[in-house]
mmCIF file of C-alpha atoms in Angstrom:
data_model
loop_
_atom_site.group_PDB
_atom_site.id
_atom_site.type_symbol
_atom_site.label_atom_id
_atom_site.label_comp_id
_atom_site.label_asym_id
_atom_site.label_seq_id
_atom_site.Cartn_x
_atom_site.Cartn_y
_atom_site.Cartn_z
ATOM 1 C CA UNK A 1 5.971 -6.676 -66.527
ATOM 2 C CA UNK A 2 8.059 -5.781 -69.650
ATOM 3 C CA UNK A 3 7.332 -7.605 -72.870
ATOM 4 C CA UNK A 4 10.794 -8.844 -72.889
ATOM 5 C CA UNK A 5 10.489 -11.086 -69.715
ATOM 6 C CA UNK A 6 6.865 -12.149 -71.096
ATOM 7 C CA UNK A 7 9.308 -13.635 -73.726
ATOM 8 C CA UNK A 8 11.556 -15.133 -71.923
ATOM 9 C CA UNK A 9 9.175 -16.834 -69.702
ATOM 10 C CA UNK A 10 7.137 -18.386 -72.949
ATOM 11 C CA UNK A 11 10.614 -19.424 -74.214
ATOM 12 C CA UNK A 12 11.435 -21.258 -70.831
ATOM 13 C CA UNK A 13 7.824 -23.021 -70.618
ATOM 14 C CA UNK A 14 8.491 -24.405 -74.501
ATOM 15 C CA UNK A 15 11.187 -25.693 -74.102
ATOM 16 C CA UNK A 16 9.941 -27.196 -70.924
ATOM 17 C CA UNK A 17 7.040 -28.247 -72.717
ATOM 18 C CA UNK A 18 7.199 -32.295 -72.105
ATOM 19 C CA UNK A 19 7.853 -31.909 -68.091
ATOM 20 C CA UNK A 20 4.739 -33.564 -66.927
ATOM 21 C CA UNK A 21 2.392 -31.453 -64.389
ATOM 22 C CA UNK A 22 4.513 -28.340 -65.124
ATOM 23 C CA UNK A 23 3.032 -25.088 -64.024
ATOM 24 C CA UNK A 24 3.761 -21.242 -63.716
ATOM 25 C CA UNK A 25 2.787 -18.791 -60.698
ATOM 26 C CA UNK A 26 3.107 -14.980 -60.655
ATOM 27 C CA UNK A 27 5.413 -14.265 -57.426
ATOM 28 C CA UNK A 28 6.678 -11.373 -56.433
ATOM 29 C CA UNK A 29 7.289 -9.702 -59.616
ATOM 30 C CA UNK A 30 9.084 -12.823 -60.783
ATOM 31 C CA UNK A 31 7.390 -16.155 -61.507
ATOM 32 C CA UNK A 32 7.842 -19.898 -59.496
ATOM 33 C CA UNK A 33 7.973 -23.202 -61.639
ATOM 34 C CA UNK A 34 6.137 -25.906 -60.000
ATOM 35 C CA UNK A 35 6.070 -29.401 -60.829
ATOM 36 C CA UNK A 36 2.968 -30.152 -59.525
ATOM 37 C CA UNK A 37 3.074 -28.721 -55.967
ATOM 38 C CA UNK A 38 6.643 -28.574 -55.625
ATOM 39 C CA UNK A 39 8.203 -25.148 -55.809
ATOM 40 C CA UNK A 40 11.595 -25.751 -57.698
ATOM 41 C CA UNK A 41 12.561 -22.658 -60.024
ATOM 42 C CA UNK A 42 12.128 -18.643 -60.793
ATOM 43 C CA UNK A 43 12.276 -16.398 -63.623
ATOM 44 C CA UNK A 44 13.417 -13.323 -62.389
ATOM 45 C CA UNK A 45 14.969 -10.114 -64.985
ATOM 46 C CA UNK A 46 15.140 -12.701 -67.953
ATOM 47 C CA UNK A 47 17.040 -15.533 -66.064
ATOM 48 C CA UNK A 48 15.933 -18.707 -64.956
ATOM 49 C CA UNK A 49 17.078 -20.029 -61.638
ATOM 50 C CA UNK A 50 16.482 -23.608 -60.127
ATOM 51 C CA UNK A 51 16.812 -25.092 -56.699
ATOM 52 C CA UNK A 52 20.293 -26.818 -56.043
ATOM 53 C CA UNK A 53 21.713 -28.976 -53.016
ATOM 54 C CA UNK A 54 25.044 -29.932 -52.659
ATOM 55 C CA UNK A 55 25.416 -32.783 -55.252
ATOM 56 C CA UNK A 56 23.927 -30.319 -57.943
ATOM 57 C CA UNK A 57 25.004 -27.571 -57.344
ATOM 58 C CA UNK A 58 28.678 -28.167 -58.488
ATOM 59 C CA UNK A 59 27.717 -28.582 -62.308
ATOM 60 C CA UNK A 60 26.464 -24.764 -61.876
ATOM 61 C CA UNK A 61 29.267 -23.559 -59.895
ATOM 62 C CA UNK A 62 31.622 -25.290 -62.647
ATOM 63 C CA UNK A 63 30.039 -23.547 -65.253
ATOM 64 C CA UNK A 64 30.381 -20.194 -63.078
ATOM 65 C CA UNK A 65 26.614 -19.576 -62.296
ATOM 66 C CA UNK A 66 25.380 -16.989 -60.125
ATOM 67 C CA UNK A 67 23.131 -17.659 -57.551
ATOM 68 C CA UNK A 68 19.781 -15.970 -57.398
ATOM 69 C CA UNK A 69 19.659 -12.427 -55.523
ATOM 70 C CA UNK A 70 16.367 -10.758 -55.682
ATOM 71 C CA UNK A 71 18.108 -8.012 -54.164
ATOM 72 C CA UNK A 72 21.646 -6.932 -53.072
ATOM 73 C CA UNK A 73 20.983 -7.487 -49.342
ATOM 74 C CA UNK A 74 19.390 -11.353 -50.136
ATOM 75 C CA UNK A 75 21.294 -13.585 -51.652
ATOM 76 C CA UNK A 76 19.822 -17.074 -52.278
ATOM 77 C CA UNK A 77 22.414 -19.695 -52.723
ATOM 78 C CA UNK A 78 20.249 -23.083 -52.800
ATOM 79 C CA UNK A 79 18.674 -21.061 -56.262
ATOM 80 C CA UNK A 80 21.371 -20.694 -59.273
ATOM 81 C CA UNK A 81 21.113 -19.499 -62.871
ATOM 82 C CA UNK A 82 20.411 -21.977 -65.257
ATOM 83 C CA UNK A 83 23.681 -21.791 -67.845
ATOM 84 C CA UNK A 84 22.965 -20.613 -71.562
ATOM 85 C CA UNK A 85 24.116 -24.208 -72.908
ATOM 86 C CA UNK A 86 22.147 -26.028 -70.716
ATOM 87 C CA UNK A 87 18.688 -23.190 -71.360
ATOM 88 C CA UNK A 88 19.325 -24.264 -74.762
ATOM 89 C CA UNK A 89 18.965 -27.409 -75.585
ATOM 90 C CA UNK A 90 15.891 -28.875 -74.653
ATOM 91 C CA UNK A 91 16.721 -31.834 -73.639
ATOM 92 C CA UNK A 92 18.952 -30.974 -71.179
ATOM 93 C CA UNK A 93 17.279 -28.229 -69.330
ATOM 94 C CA UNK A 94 14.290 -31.359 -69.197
ATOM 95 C CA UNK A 95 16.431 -33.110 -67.128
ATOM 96 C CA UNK A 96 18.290 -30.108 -64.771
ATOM 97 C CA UNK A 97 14.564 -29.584 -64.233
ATOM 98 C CA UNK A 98 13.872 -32.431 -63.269
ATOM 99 C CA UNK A 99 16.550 -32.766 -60.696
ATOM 100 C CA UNK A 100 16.111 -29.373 -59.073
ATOM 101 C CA UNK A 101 11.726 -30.619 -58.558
ATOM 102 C CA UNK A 102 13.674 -33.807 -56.871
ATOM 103 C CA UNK A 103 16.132 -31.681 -54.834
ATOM 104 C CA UNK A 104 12.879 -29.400 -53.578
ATOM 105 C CA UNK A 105 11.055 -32.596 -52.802
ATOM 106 C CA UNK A 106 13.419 -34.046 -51.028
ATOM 107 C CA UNK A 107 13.891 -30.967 -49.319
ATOM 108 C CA UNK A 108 10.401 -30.663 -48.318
ATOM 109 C CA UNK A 109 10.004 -34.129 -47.113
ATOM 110 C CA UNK A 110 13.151 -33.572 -44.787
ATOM 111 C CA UNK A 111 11.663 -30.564 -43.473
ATOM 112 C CA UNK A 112 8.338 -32.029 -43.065
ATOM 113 C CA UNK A 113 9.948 -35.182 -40.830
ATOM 114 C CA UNK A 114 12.157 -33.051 -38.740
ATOM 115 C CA UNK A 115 8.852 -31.162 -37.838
ATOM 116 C CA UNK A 116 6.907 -34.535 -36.805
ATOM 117 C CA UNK A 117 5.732 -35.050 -32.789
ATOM 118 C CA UNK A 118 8.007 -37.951 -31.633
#
């Protein structure tokens, strides 16, 4: 993996830094942000991507973010680039992180109860 996405990663987990039970995974040639167990964002190609649902995902499409295509063919649309502003200030990106862990959990736990024995 190039130096340069080595450095963007590091730059992503400091200024994640006070996101309790925050951890990294090698995936793919990328890397998955967990919080805790739940899978919620990539770095892929020096961008950072977290999971949306429909009440998020408007303040990404309003700041014209792409969503996250690890290739031309697959296009992931509940993943969408983090804006500069917001990958900026700490503060911020804190709390879009947060949201996109709670969208993924949610998620999950939807999943998981529409797959329960009645």
């Amino acid at each position: 993996m190039p130096a340069r996405a080595d450095t963007f990663k590091d730059f992503v987990l400091d200024q994640l830094e006070h996101m309790r039970d925050l951890r990294v995974r090698r995936m793919f040639g990328s890397h998955g942000l967990y919080c805790g167990e739940t899978f919620f964002g990539i770095i892929s190609k020096s961008r950072l991507y977290f999971k949306t649902d429909e009440k998020t995902r408007w303040a990404y499409l309003e700041r014209e973010s792409r969503s996250f295509r690890p290739h031309p063919e697959l296009d992931l649309k509940a993943y969408y680039e983090v804006p500069l502003e917001i990958l900026e200030d700490r503060d911020q990106l804190v709390q879009w992180a947060k949201a996109a862990a709670a969208v993924s959990k949610s998620a999950g736990r939807r999943k998981a109860k529409s797959g329960q024995k009645r």
